[in-house]
């Protein structure tokens, strides 16, 4: 067979080449080189099929769900346990590591960027072109889609930004783009270049750690009093049916720590109409007014910052999970939104009374069960869904959920920190989640290879920068919308920018350091023919957001900017697709 080296651009028709030689096969077109494994399939495997390629898209979607489930069920909970321990530490320096901003820029960044980091790491060993594309695509997705949707979902507009953190993150994001371009300019990654990028991550963390001290030293930079404490606490203390409980509202997503916040006293009362909530103060009126708090559902502080809007309704209450040590989890699911209300009731008799009232008023619709960290718990969840009156779609989705959940419970049941008795094992839970993230990232890249083999017009780099980037970042977009509805849109935007910074400094640099350490510091060959266009899109999207921020009113984002940013991302997909399919020439040669 004739052999021909195939060097293709990152965005248009290829990606970086691995340390292995890239060789094209007849019939595969010019859409990216093949590794040795792919060439073997080309010689003796099944002939390419468009139908088979389309079916592989279902499998790659399954891998996206698997990655998200690992993060949501094990990776982020382990991180949250660590953050909680730091908050409760007697050492003031350790307490700062439990602050949302510092934790979000450090260990929480691993929860947010874990899929991208492991995808890039695995791609170095498998020779896939998708690794660097996933990171670049995620950068553009985060800045355009997450910021755009956050603005659109914000309850109060124009959206005011915290000036110092926003300026800091923008400067470091610009620095990350410059350093990335510098590292890839000579078509290879030297050991010192990887270490410079990784060291920049440490500098960024240090700047985040000392931002508050810097602000306090300069009076002009201090936020107005109205901005301080504007974010609602996620943990409250109150009474439900006369039972005093701790109430913690948990956001399911990778963007930020889900458990931050102070403690307040709250009165919660579940009636036949729904669950009412109000501050634990002497009531001004003997009976609650329906028009003041709504006639149905659950609400925090008059409904301004509840995750599912003004109220949580009984129809959205899917599960009541009985944990240990007096903890009850109320699982609310509404469309793509999923939150947990964690109630702590010390008295067993009061806990039974509380459960009986919830079951009575919710007409026994939610599934009440104990938490089982073993595979038996996954089977019980599947069985309940199949025999329940849930829609057919929920029953179909329960099957892939069981396959992933069962596999994870089978291997991680002993270190599942959602069981409060096992919170001390959070480091093992963290390591176990990292292991499964690496496994699922490997399969995602292999499936991308199969898609490219069966549909040669779709190179691996294009799949990485579009399909894989969207799939790995989509849960972050959902989480950002939830945060915006919780009246935390500025925090969602800050986490999107911080995630982009660490995407380059961690998700790219750390795999390079690990790979070079194993191979004696040898340079990693990179095909970066399309890096100019990648840098152009990353820089252009950042400049667009900064331009909007400088428009009047200064440092505020109006509603019209949200649809504009989303539209720019759609234009980016169209332009990138056109370049890949040779409908028009690349923007940058």
XYZ file of C-alpha atoms in Angstrom:
589
model
C 0.000 0.000 0.000
C 1.258 3.418 -0.842
C 2.065 5.469 2.197
C 1.796 9.182 2.489
C 2.370 11.447 5.462
C -0.684 13.510 6.166
C -0.322 16.878 7.918
C -3.644 18.620 8.388
C -4.749 21.820 10.124
C -6.260 21.821 13.576
C -9.572 23.433 12.776
C -10.137 22.642 9.141
C -9.087 19.097 8.382
C -6.993 17.412 10.947
C -5.266 18.283 14.170
C -1.945 17.781 15.814
C 0.016 14.705 14.928
C 1.048 12.448 17.754
C 4.537 11.188 18.367
C 3.605 8.313 16.058
C 3.766 8.683 12.288
C 0.512 9.650 10.595
C -0.344 7.597 7.526
C -3.378 8.000 5.284
C -5.351 5.063 3.830
C -7.072 4.895 0.452
C -10.725 5.761 0.817
C -10.242 7.866 3.957
C -9.811 11.117 2.062
C -7.765 14.000 3.377
C -9.691 14.488 6.590
C -6.928 13.655 9.027
C -4.235 11.034 9.482
C -4.660 7.605 10.958
C -2.768 5.931 13.744
C -1.294 2.450 13.463
C -4.445 1.008 15.061
C -6.656 2.851 12.609
C -4.531 1.701 9.657
C -4.975 -1.917 10.737
C -8.738 -1.472 10.712
C -8.416 0.106 7.278
C -6.585 -2.922 5.925
C -8.515 -5.820 7.395
C -11.601 -4.468 9.150
C -15.154 -3.755 8.090
C -15.645 -1.360 5.202
C -16.671 2.199 6.188
C -20.434 2.667 6.539
C -22.365 5.913 6.966
C -25.061 4.076 8.956
C -22.526 2.558 11.341
C -20.879 5.960 11.746
C -24.215 7.512 12.725
C -24.818 4.727 15.253
C -21.452 5.494 16.828
C -22.802 8.982 17.629
C -25.183 7.294 20.081
C -22.231 5.625 21.754
C -20.255 8.860 22.041
C -23.318 10.519 23.601
C -23.347 7.617 26.074
C -19.718 8.408 26.935
C -20.614 12.076 27.493
C -23.284 10.962 29.961
C -20.824 8.592 31.640
C -18.291 11.385 32.151
C -20.948 13.703 33.537
C -22.303 11.022 35.885
C -18.836 10.293 37.269
C -18.332 14.000 37.971
C -21.800 14.546 39.413
C -21.997 11.400 41.566
C -18.408 10.943 42.777
C -15.847 13.504 41.554
C -17.623 16.696 42.655
C -18.990 15.200 45.938
C -15.428 14.224 46.907
C -14.275 17.758 46.106
C -17.146 19.205 48.134
C -16.120 17.146 51.171
C -12.603 18.583 50.899
C -13.932 22.133 50.553
C -16.218 21.601 53.543
C -13.301 20.395 55.667
C -11.303 23.470 54.687
C -14.193 25.763 55.652
C -14.439 24.139 59.079
C -10.697 24.245 59.706
C -9.391 26.185 62.679
C -6.519 27.487 60.553
C -7.484 30.748 58.861
C -5.152 30.059 55.927
C -6.802 26.693 55.311
C -10.253 28.269 55.662
C -9.550 30.426 52.630
C -9.138 27.265 50.519
C -12.775 26.608 51.331
C -13.893 29.927 49.890
C -15.871 29.612 46.674
C -13.481 31.732 44.582
C -10.299 29.983 45.740
C -11.789 26.485 45.640
C -13.263 27.160 42.219
C -9.853 28.127 40.817
C -8.055 25.126 42.315
C -9.532 21.751 43.196
C -13.007 22.586 41.848
C -11.356 23.372 38.511
C -10.496 19.677 38.321
C -14.181 18.824 38.637
C -15.054 21.324 35.924
C -12.182 20.506 33.543
C -11.710 16.840 34.395
C -13.139 15.451 31.117
C -11.047 17.822 28.993
C -7.884 17.086 30.970
C -8.219 13.317 30.721
C -9.198 13.525 27.055
C -5.982 15.417 26.323
C -3.937 12.977 28.423
C -5.374 9.867 26.776
C -4.981 11.397 23.314
C -1.221 11.641 23.873
C -1.004 7.881 24.334
C -3.530 6.853 21.686
C -2.376 9.301 19.022
C -5.803 10.860 18.617
C -6.227 14.246 16.980
C -9.214 15.109 19.177
C -7.376 15.983 22.404
C -6.271 19.538 21.695
C -9.491 20.137 19.753
C -11.617 19.331 22.811
C -9.779 21.939 24.883
C -9.918 24.656 22.206
C -13.577 23.907 21.475
C -14.442 23.989 25.181
C -12.760 27.389 25.533
C -14.962 28.883 22.813
C -18.105 27.099 24.040
C -17.601 28.307 27.615
C -17.112 31.940 26.688
C -19.947 32.193 24.158
C -22.610 29.688 25.220
C -22.176 29.717 28.996
C -21.849 33.501 29.251
C -24.643 34.004 26.696
C -27.097 31.655 28.426
C -26.185 33.062 31.836
C -27.079 36.583 30.694
C -30.353 35.360 29.192
C -31.309 33.488 32.383
C -30.291 36.204 34.862
C -33.314 37.386 36.901
C -31.937 40.926 37.312
C -30.587 42.894 34.362
C -28.283 44.502 33.476
C -26.024 41.880 35.019
C -23.456 43.538 37.280
C -19.979 41.987 37.310
C -17.425 42.026 40.091
C -14.822 44.293 38.547
C -11.600 43.058 40.115
C -12.214 39.297 39.694
C -13.500 39.842 36.145
C -10.449 41.924 35.161
C -8.131 39.374 36.781
C -9.684 36.421 34.956
C -9.727 38.228 31.613
C -6.031 39.105 31.917
C -5.078 35.547 32.831
C -7.243 34.140 30.036
C -5.480 36.442 27.570
C -2.150 35.304 29.034
C -3.146 31.657 28.611
C -3.919 32.248 24.918
C -0.556 33.945 24.376
C 1.346 31.183 26.194
C -0.521 28.478 24.297
C 0.331 30.072 20.972
C 3.967 30.494 22.071
C 4.221 26.841 23.130
C 2.750 25.507 19.872
C 4.478 27.935 17.527
C 7.460 25.640 16.817
C 5.211 22.599 16.211
C 6.385 20.795 19.337
C 6.075 21.041 23.102
C 9.363 21.247 24.953
C 9.518 20.246 28.607
C 10.201 23.808 29.759
C 7.163 25.074 27.804
C 4.858 22.613 29.543
C 6.301 23.575 32.914
C 5.864 27.294 32.178
C 2.170 26.724 31.485
C 1.784 24.624 34.620
C 3.620 27.240 36.686
C 1.223 29.868 35.324
C -1.573 27.832 36.900
C 0.129 28.244 40.270
C 0.487 31.999 39.717
C -3.199 32.236 38.852
C -4.188 30.319 41.996
C -1.994 32.607 44.110
C -3.617 35.691 42.577
C -7.072 34.311 43.282
C -6.031 33.447 46.843
C -4.843 36.992 47.582
C -7.432 38.927 45.554
C -9.462 39.856 48.639
C -6.361 41.151 50.416
C -5.438 43.207 47.367
C -8.938 44.685 47.144
C -9.006 45.580 50.832
C -5.714 47.476 50.484
C -7.174 49.775 47.815
C -10.404 51.488 48.963
C -11.399 52.429 45.415
C -11.590 48.749 44.467
C -13.780 47.675 47.349
C -17.271 46.562 46.270
C -20.293 48.546 47.297
C -22.120 47.375 50.372
C -25.052 46.274 48.266
C -22.809 43.789 46.472
C -21.446 42.221 49.621
C -23.378 39.153 50.656
C -25.732 39.448 47.686
C -25.451 35.761 46.988
C -27.959 33.699 48.829
C -26.730 31.051 51.237
C -27.405 27.491 50.235
C -27.830 26.140 53.735
C -30.678 27.220 55.976
C -32.126 26.059 59.237
C -35.843 25.957 59.742
C -38.903 23.967 60.692
C -41.052 21.733 58.522
C -44.340 20.540 60.030
C -43.079 21.888 63.333
C -39.831 19.907 62.996
C -36.591 21.850 63.193
C -34.307 20.870 60.331
C -31.120 21.954 58.611
C -31.900 22.681 54.963
C -29.159 22.638 52.365
C -29.845 23.382 48.713
C -27.415 21.453 46.464
C -26.808 22.345 42.837
C -25.946 19.413 40.564
C -23.202 20.642 38.254
C -19.428 20.914 37.851
C -19.151 24.694 37.752
C -18.754 25.459 41.463
C -18.814 23.994 44.918
C -22.429 23.156 45.606
C -22.320 23.496 49.375
C -21.067 27.009 50.124
C -22.984 29.416 52.296
C -23.922 30.462 55.798
C -26.732 29.058 57.949
C -30.096 30.716 58.527
C -33.243 29.777 60.404
C -36.225 28.997 58.195
C -39.811 27.920 58.701
C -40.931 25.305 56.189
C -44.450 23.970 56.140
C -45.682 21.259 53.760
C -49.441 21.399 53.130
C -51.775 19.673 50.738
C -51.040 22.464 48.232
C -47.278 22.366 48.448
C -44.296 23.286 50.632
C -44.243 26.866 51.865
C -41.123 28.593 53.167
C -40.448 31.837 54.987
C -37.791 33.259 57.338
C -37.963 31.897 60.866
C -39.375 35.086 62.388
C -42.661 35.886 64.106
C -45.209 36.016 61.279
C -46.728 39.385 60.532
C -50.005 37.725 59.603
C -51.671 34.590 60.972
C -52.156 33.024 57.517
C -49.750 33.102 54.605
C -50.869 34.991 51.546
C -50.906 33.032 48.344
C -49.993 36.069 46.278
C -46.987 36.754 48.486
C -45.349 33.330 48.360
C -47.249 31.543 45.636
C -49.982 28.968 46.042
C -47.936 25.875 45.250
C -44.494 24.507 45.858
C -41.348 25.416 47.703
C -39.617 28.782 47.738
C -36.630 30.443 49.399
C -36.880 34.071 50.533
C -40.032 34.830 48.606
C -38.883 32.879 45.578
C -36.258 35.251 44.233
C -33.390 32.815 44.187
C -34.753 29.268 44.194
C -33.028 27.054 41.683
C -36.167 25.960 39.846
C -37.717 29.398 39.769
C -40.041 30.816 42.413
C -41.230 27.420 43.712
C -40.423 23.728 43.936
C -43.591 21.754 43.274
C -44.547 18.298 44.476
C -44.810 17.143 40.869
C -41.042 17.761 40.541
C -40.246 15.773 43.706
C -39.038 12.457 42.264
C -37.277 10.794 45.178
C -37.031 10.971 48.968
C -33.762 9.290 49.916
C -33.201 8.293 53.545
C -29.520 8.669 54.379
C -27.723 7.940 57.647
C -27.342 10.206 60.674
C -30.807 11.755 60.296
C -30.265 13.069 56.759
C -33.089 13.086 54.184
C -32.480 14.061 50.566
C -35.378 15.456 48.561
C -34.553 15.047 44.862
C -36.287 17.595 42.606
C -35.993 17.192 38.821
C -37.530 19.614 36.342
C -36.507 19.254 32.685
C -32.667 19.426 32.721
C -32.570 20.961 36.188
C -31.735 18.741 39.159
C -31.323 19.924 42.733
C -31.312 18.252 46.109
C -32.728 19.590 49.348
C -30.788 17.931 52.131
C -32.702 17.940 55.400
C -31.076 16.961 58.703
C -33.532 15.804 61.397
C -31.922 14.558 64.597
C -35.068 13.215 66.318
C -36.198 9.852 64.870
C -39.862 10.383 65.807
C -39.908 13.822 64.238
C -38.201 12.425 61.156
C -40.929 9.801 60.789
C -43.606 12.473 61.198
C -41.930 14.598 58.546
C -41.754 11.720 56.058
C -45.377 10.752 56.660
C -46.571 14.293 56.002
C -44.527 14.635 52.813
C -45.849 11.318 51.520
C -49.444 12.224 52.389
C -49.420 15.648 50.780
C -47.445 14.543 47.708
C -49.988 11.720 47.156
C -47.161 9.161 47.476
C -45.820 10.122 44.041
C -42.127 10.363 44.981
C -40.170 7.167 45.542
C -39.175 6.910 49.217
C -36.212 4.635 49.819
C -32.951 4.294 51.695
C -29.663 5.097 50.026
C -27.737 2.031 48.844
C -24.211 2.676 47.595
C -23.924 -0.841 46.110
C -25.061 -2.151 42.735
C -28.290 -3.260 44.391
C -29.207 0.415 44.700
C -28.711 0.888 40.941
C -30.931 -2.134 40.224
C -33.647 -0.882 42.582
C -33.632 2.484 40.814
C -34.021 0.791 37.418
C -36.807 -1.480 38.670
C -38.735 1.403 40.243
C -38.513 3.453 37.058
C -39.761 0.563 34.920
C -42.780 -0.225 37.096
C -43.678 3.404 37.802
C -45.956 5.656 35.785
C -43.035 7.691 34.482
C -43.080 8.650 30.770
C -41.665 6.181 28.250
C -38.668 8.434 27.625
C -37.708 8.263 31.313
C -37.898 4.473 31.172
C -35.636 4.352 28.123
C -33.107 6.729 29.673
C -33.083 4.623 32.847
C -31.310 1.812 30.963
C -28.050 3.686 30.138
C -28.237 5.275 33.580
C -28.304 1.801 35.142
C -25.357 0.612 33.054
C -23.134 3.479 34.193
C -24.468 3.799 37.735
C -24.234 0.053 38.281
C -20.639 -0.039 37.067
C -19.640 2.850 39.329
C -21.478 1.494 42.370
C -19.891 -1.910 41.805
C -16.401 -0.415 42.045
C -16.784 2.681 44.258
C -19.384 1.606 46.833
C -16.788 1.440 49.611
C -15.672 5.057 49.103
C -18.986 6.707 48.148
C -18.905 9.963 50.117
C -22.637 10.541 49.562
C -22.907 8.102 52.462
C -21.979 10.521 55.237
C -20.269 7.737 57.191
C -17.667 7.459 54.412
C -16.802 11.137 54.025
C -13.385 10.449 55.540
C -12.589 8.367 52.440
C -12.924 11.309 50.055
C -9.332 10.990 48.732
C -10.073 7.408 47.595
C -13.373 8.529 46.075
C -11.499 11.299 44.252
C -8.901 8.865 42.866
C -11.567 6.345 41.863
C -13.513 9.010 39.993
C -10.326 10.108 38.208
C -9.751 6.507 37.133
C -13.199 6.193 35.580
C -12.907 9.611 33.945
C -9.738 8.400 32.259
C -11.440 5.176 31.125
C -14.460 6.973 29.676
C -12.218 9.565 27.999
C -10.298 6.751 26.333
C -13.491 5.196 24.988
C -14.732 8.598 23.822
C -11.588 9.057 21.736
C -11.804 5.531 20.352
C -15.418 6.125 19.360
C -14.364 9.363 17.666
C -11.855 7.278 15.692
C -14.658 4.920 14.659
C -16.831 7.830 13.549
C -13.983 9.214 11.471
C -13.272 5.789 9.962
C -16.903 5.273 8.931
C -17.494 8.900 7.934
C -14.118 10.038 6.536
C -15.415 13.562 5.901
C -15.418 14.112 9.696
C -11.796 14.313 10.904
C -10.978 13.608 14.533
C -9.954 17.200 15.197
C -13.309 18.474 13.914
C -15.124 15.978 16.149
C -12.995 17.114 19.076
C -13.499 20.838 18.585
C -17.267 20.524 18.032
C -19.006 17.308 19.108
C -16.667 16.307 21.942
C -16.235 19.890 23.192
C -20.003 20.420 23.326
C -20.598 17.035 24.936
C -18.056 17.540 27.704
C -19.034 21.177 28.355
C -22.822 20.921 28.101
C -23.298 20.034 31.823
C -21.406 23.235 32.674
C -23.860 25.225 30.562
C -26.813 23.685 32.424
C -25.151 24.433 35.762
C -24.537 28.050 34.738
C -28.226 28.517 33.893
C -29.159 27.085 37.301
C -26.755 29.474 39.013
C -28.194 32.393 37.066
C -31.718 31.428 38.132
C -30.405 31.236 41.703
C -29.441 34.902 41.323
C -25.737 34.065 40.985
C -25.086 34.965 37.327
C -21.860 36.844 38.091
C -20.482 33.741 39.806
C -21.415 31.613 36.783
C -19.540 33.954 34.432
C -16.542 34.069 36.774
C -16.460 30.267 36.851
C -16.638 30.113 33.038
C -13.642 32.444 32.723
C -11.719 30.652 35.469
C -12.485 27.338 33.805
C -11.025 28.628 30.536
C -7.845 29.750 32.270
C -7.329 26.378 33.915
C -8.302 24.571 30.704
C -4.996 25.745 29.235
C -2.888 25.767 32.389
C -4.141 22.408 33.702
C -6.080 20.481 31.055
C -3.320 21.027 28.495
C -0.138 21.522 30.502
C -0.547 18.815 33.141
C -0.980 15.955 30.593
C 2.051 17.248 28.697
C 4.137 17.242 31.891
C 2.985 13.729 32.811
C 3.678 12.393 29.310
C 7.140 13.982 29.090
C 8.052 12.784 32.576
C 7.404 9.223 31.440
C 9.465 9.644 28.258
C 12.445 11.479 29.706
C 11.396 14.995 28.763
C 11.376 14.378 25.013
C 9.509 17.015 22.985
C 5.957 16.200 21.956
C 5.478 16.709 18.246
C 2.420 18.793 17.449
C 0.815 19.539 14.097
C -0.470 23.067 14.620
C -1.188 24.201 11.090
C -4.551 25.541 12.228
C -3.493 27.022 15.562
C -3.581 30.564 14.164
C -7.305 30.244 13.569
C -7.824 28.644 16.961
C -6.056 31.522 18.677
C -8.025 33.968 16.519
C -11.356 32.556 17.714
C -10.255 32.379 21.353
C -8.911 35.946 21.261
C -11.852 37.301 19.291
C -14.473 35.882 21.627
C -12.637 37.299 24.639
C -12.397 40.730 23.023
C -16.109 40.602 22.184
C -17.072 39.945 25.810
C -14.712 42.679 27.059
C -16.147 45.077 24.460
C -19.662 44.440 25.784
C -18.440 45.053 29.332
C -17.007 48.467 28.369
C -20.227 49.588 26.710
C -22.563 51.702 28.893
C -23.509 50.870 31.571
C -19.911 50.067 32.423
C -19.114 46.597 33.784
C -22.688 45.423 33.258
C -24.138 43.075 30.662
C -27.538 43.745 29.114
C -29.999 41.104 27.944
C -29.310 41.751 24.245
C -25.710 40.522 24.633
C -26.837 36.990 25.490
C -28.439 36.117 22.128
C -25.537 37.835 20.325
C -22.962 35.591 22.018
C -24.989 32.449 21.315
C -25.364 33.526 17.670
C -21.611 34.030 17.367
C -21.065 30.473 18.555
C -23.511 29.155 15.967
C -21.628 31.161 13.322
C -18.395 29.637 14.572
C -19.825 26.126 14.080
C -20.988 27.000 10.571
C -17.627 28.515 9.576
C -15.655 25.620 11.065
C -17.909 23.076 9.352
C -17.562 24.865 6.015
C -13.783 24.805 6.290
C -13.799 21.126 7.201
C -16.020 20.147 4.272
C -14.114 22.508 1.919
C -17.119 24.726 1.245
C -14.811 27.744 1.587
C -11.134 28.314 2.401
C -9.919 28.685 6.018
C -10.035 32.141 7.559
C -6.331 31.871 8.370
C -3.953 29.975 6.086
